[in-house]
XYZ file of C-alpha atoms in Angstrom:
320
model
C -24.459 -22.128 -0.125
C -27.744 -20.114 0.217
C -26.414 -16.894 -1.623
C -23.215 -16.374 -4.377
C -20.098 -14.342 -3.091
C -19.976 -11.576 -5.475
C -16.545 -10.707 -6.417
C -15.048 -7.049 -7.925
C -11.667 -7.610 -9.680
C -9.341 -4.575 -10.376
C -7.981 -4.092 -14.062
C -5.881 -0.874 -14.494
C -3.626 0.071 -17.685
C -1.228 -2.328 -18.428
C -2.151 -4.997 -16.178
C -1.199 -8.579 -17.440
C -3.942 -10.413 -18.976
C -2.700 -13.878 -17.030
C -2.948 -11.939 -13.813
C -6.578 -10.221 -14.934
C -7.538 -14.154 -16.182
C -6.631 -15.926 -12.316
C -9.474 -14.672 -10.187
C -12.058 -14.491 -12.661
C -11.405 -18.233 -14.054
C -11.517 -19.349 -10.915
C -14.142 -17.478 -9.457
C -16.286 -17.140 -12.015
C -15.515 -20.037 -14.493
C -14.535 -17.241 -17.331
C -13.917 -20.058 -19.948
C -14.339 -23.235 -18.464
C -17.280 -25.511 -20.288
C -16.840 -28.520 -17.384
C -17.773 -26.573 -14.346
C -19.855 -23.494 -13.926
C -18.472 -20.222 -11.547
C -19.326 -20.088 -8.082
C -19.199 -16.555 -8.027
C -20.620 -13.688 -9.235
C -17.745 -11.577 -10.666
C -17.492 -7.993 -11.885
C -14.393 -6.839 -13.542
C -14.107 -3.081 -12.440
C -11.636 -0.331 -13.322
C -10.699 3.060 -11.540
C -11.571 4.579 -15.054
C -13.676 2.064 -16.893
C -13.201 2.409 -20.900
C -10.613 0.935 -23.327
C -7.316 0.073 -21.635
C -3.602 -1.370 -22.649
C -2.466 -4.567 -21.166
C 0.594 -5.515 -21.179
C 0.199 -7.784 -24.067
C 0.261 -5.380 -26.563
C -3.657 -5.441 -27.113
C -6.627 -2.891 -25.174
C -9.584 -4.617 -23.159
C -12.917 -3.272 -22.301
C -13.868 -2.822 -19.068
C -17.657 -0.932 -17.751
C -17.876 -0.526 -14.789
C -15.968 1.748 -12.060
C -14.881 1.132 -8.404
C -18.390 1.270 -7.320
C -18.144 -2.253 -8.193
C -16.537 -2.535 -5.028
C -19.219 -1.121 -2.743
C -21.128 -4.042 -3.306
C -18.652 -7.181 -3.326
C -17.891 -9.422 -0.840
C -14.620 -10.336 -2.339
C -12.398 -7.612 -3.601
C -8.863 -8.772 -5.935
C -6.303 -6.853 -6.726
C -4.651 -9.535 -9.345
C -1.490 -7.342 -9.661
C -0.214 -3.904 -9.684
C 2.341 -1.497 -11.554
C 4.895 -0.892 -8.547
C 6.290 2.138 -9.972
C 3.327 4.122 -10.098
C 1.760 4.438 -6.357
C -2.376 3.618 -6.116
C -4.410 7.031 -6.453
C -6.683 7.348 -2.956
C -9.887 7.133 -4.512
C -8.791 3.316 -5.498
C -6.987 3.368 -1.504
C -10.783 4.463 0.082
C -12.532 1.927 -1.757
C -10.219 -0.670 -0.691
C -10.727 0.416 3.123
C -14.317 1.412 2.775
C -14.868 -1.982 1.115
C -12.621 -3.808 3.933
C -15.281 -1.414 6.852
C -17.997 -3.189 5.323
C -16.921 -6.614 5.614
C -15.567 -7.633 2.343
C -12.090 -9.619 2.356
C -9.451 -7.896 0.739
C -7.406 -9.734 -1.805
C -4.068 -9.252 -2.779
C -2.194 -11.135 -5.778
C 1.257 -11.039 -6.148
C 2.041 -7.265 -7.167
C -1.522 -7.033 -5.731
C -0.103 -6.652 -2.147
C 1.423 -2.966 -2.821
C -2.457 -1.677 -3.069
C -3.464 -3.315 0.077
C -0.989 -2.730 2.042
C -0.671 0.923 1.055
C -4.199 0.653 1.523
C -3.607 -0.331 5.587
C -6.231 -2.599 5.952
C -3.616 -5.204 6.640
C -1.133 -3.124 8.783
C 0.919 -4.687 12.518
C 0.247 -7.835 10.207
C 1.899 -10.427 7.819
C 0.937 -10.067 3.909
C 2.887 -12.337 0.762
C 4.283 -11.472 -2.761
C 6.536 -12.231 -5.071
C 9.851 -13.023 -3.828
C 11.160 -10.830 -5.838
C 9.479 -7.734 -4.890
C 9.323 -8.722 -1.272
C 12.248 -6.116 -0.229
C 11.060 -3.393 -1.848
C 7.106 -4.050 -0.327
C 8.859 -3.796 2.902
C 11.033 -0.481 2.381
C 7.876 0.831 1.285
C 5.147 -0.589 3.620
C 6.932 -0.373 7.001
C 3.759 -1.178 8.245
C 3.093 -5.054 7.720
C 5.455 -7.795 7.820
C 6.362 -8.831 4.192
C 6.681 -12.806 3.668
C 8.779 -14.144 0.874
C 8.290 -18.109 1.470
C 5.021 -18.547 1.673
C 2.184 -19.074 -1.270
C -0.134 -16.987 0.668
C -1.393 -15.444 3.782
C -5.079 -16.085 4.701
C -5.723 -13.577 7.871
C -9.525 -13.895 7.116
C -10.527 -10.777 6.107
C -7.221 -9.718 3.931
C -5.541 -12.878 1.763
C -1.973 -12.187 -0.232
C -0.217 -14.363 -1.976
C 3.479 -15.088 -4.438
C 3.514 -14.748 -8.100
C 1.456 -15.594 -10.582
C 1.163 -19.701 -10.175
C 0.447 -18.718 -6.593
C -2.267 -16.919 -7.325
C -4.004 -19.641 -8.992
C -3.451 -21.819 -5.612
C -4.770 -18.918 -3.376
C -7.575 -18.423 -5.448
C -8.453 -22.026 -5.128
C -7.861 -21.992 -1.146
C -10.662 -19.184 -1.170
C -12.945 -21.825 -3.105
C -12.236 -24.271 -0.620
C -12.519 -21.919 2.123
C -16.151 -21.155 0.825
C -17.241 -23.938 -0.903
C -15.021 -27.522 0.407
C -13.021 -29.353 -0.666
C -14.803 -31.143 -3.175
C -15.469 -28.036 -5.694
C -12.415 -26.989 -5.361
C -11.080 -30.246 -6.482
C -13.512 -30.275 -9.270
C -12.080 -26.718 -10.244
C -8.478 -27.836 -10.200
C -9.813 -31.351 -12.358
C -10.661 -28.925 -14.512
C -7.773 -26.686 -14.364
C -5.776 -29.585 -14.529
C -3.710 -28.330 -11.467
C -3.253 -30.230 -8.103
C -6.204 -28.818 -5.398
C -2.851 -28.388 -2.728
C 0.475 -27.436 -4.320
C 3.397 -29.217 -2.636
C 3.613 -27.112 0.514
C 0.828 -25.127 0.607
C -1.052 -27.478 3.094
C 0.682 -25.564 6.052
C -0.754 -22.314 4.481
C -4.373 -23.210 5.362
C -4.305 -21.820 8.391
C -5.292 -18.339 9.638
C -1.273 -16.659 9.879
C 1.573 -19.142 7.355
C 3.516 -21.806 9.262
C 7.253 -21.168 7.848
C 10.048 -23.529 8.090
C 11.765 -23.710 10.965
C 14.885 -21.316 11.729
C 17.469 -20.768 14.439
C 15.827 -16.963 14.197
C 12.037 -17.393 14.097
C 11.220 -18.742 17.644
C 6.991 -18.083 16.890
C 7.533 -20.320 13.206
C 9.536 -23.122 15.110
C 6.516 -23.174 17.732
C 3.589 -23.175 15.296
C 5.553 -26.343 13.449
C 5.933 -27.943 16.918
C 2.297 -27.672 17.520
C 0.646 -28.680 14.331
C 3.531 -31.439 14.399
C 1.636 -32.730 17.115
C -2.247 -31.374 17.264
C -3.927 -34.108 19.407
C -1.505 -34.023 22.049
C -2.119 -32.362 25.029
C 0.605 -29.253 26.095
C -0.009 -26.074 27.852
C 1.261 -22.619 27.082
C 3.932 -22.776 29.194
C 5.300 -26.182 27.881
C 4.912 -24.731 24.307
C 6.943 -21.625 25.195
C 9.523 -23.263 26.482
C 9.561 -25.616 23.708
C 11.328 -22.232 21.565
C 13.129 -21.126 24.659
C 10.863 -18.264 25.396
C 9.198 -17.417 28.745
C 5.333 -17.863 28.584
C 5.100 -13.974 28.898
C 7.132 -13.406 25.957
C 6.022 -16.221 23.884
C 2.548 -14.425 24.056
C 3.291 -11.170 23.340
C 5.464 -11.723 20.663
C 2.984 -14.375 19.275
C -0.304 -12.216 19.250
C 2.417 -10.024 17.818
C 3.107 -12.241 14.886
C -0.122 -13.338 14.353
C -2.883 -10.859 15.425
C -4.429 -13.384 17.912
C -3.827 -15.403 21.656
C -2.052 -18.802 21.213
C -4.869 -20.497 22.490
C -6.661 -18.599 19.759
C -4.339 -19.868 17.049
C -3.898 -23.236 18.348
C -8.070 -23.545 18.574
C -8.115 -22.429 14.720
C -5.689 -25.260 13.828
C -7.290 -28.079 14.951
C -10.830 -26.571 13.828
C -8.974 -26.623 10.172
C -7.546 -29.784 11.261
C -11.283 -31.175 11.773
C -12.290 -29.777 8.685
C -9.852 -31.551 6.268
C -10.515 -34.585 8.083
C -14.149 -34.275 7.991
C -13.724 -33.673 3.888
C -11.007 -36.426 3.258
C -11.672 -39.071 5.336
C -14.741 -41.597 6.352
C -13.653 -41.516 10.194
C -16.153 -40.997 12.822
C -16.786 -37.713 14.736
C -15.412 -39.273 17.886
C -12.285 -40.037 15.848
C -11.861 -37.115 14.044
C -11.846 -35.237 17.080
C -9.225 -37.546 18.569
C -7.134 -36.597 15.775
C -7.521 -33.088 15.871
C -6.522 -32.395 19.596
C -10.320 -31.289 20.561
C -10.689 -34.778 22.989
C -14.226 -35.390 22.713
C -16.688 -34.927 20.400
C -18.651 -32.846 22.141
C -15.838 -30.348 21.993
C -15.081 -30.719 18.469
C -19.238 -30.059 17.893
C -19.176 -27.137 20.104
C -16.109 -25.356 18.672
C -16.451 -25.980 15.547
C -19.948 -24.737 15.131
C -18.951 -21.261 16.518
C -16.245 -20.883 14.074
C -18.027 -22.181 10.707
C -21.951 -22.004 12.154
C -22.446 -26.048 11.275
C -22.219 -29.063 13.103
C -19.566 -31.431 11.713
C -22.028 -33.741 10.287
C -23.142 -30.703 7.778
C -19.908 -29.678 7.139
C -19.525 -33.709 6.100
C -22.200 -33.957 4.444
C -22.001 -30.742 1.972
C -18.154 -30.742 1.637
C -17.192 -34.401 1.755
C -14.214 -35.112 -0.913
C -16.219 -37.507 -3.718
C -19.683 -37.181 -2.422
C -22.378 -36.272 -5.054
């Protein structure tokens, strides 16, 4: 890439070191003598100084949340539930989230930005455990318990604290491809996708299917099957709903049109193909659902700005 993401990650008293140690390992390589950070990445603290962690021992962090007027990724690693995020930390969350930067939220994380509202009428993760209480608290957004994370493009959330590592490295491969990511987790000695977390890489979490969740049990039927060729109206009644509900109650769920969604998937779809395998455009986009190649080129260039060739060529799984 032309120009490095720089990243601002919150440390407050008594934050866990682990949680602190995710984003900027990951990001920035804090640690790591086989691969070098991708990112720039400032640690920043509502009052910079000494602070406890919740290790028993004080870091040292300079510099304040005007860190975050200049990132393009902001991380909340975590967050003390019981003690509710002051507003000047809430403004430069949202001012932050005005200018463009993606919001993330790990684990605990997810109180501050969704107290923040920069993710509100929308779906956010966290730890199972604290799941219940997020939602008492946050009316607002739609709390998810059984996901690893939730990637709505400009706010990502995610589970606990192994999670977090897996999110983090979804961003990487978001940014960067597939193959530094992999090289990160080679060195991290953790698997670049987590059983499961492959139907997480897509704009709003594909959950397993239930009697209860008609919008889950359609997005399963439709990656089940991305190449084939369905209309809305088949896919609503696949889940029993009329096409008028099925769309509301999608866009809903999901912030965005079916066709919207569905377009997304098989661009992702593309992608990891693209990365993983050594088939040809025309096949790839086959495989994907987009038909013809043409298609594929022209669709996926207005959602990533590349041709499928570049993306190939950069991002390829194994290539130097």
């Amino acid at each position: 890439m032309s120009s490095r993401h720089r990243v601002a990650v919150l440390a407050f008293p008594g934050i866990s070191p682990f949680h602190l140690s995710v984003p900027t390992l990951v990001f920035g390589g804090a640690g790591l003598d086989s691969v070098d950070g991708l990112y720039d990445v400032t640690v920043c603290a509502e009052s910079p100084g000494s602070m406890p962690t919740g290790a028993g021992y004080a870091i040292t962090v300079d510099a304040g949340l005007d860190a975050m007027e200049a990132a393009d990724l902001v991380v909340i690693p975590s967050w003390k539930v019981d003690a509710p995020p002051s507003e000047a930390l809430l403004t430069a969350v949202r001012t932050a989230h005005a200018r463009g930067a993606r919001i993330v939220g790990l684990c605990l994380g997810t109180f501050v930005v969704a107290a923040s509202g920069v993710a509100a009428g929308r779906e956010v993760s966290t730890h199972w455990s604290a799941a219940a209480r997020l939602s008492a608290e946050e009316t607002g957004v739609d709390v998810r318990d059984d996901v690893l994370w939730t990637d709505l493009g400009d706010v990502i959330t995610s589970a606990g604290a192994a999670a977090a590592l897996d999110c983090c490295l979804h961003i990487v491969r978001t940014d960067h491809g597939g193959a530094a990511a992999a090289a990160l987790a080679r060195a991290l000695v953790l698997a670049p996708h987590r059983t499961g977390s492959q139907a997480q890489y897509i704009p709003a979490p594909v959950v397993a299917a239930s009697s209860d969740d008609p919008i889950g049990r359609a997005m399963l039927w439709a990656r089940a099957d991305l190449a084939g060729a369905f209309d809305i109206d088949e896919w609503a009644a696949s889940v029993h709903l009329s096409r008028r509900t099925f769309t509301r109650r999608f866009r809903e769920r999901t912030g965005t049109s079916p066709q919207q969604w569905l377009l997304d998937q098989r661009v992702d779809a593309a992608r990891t193909l693209l990365e993983s395998s050594d088939e040809p455009v025309e096949r790839v986009a086959e495989l994907a659902g987009f038909g013809s190649a043409v298609s594929l080129r022209l669709h996926f260039r207005q959602r990533l700005g590349v041709s499928p060739a570049a993306h190939r060529a950069s991002f390829r799984v194994g290539a130097a």
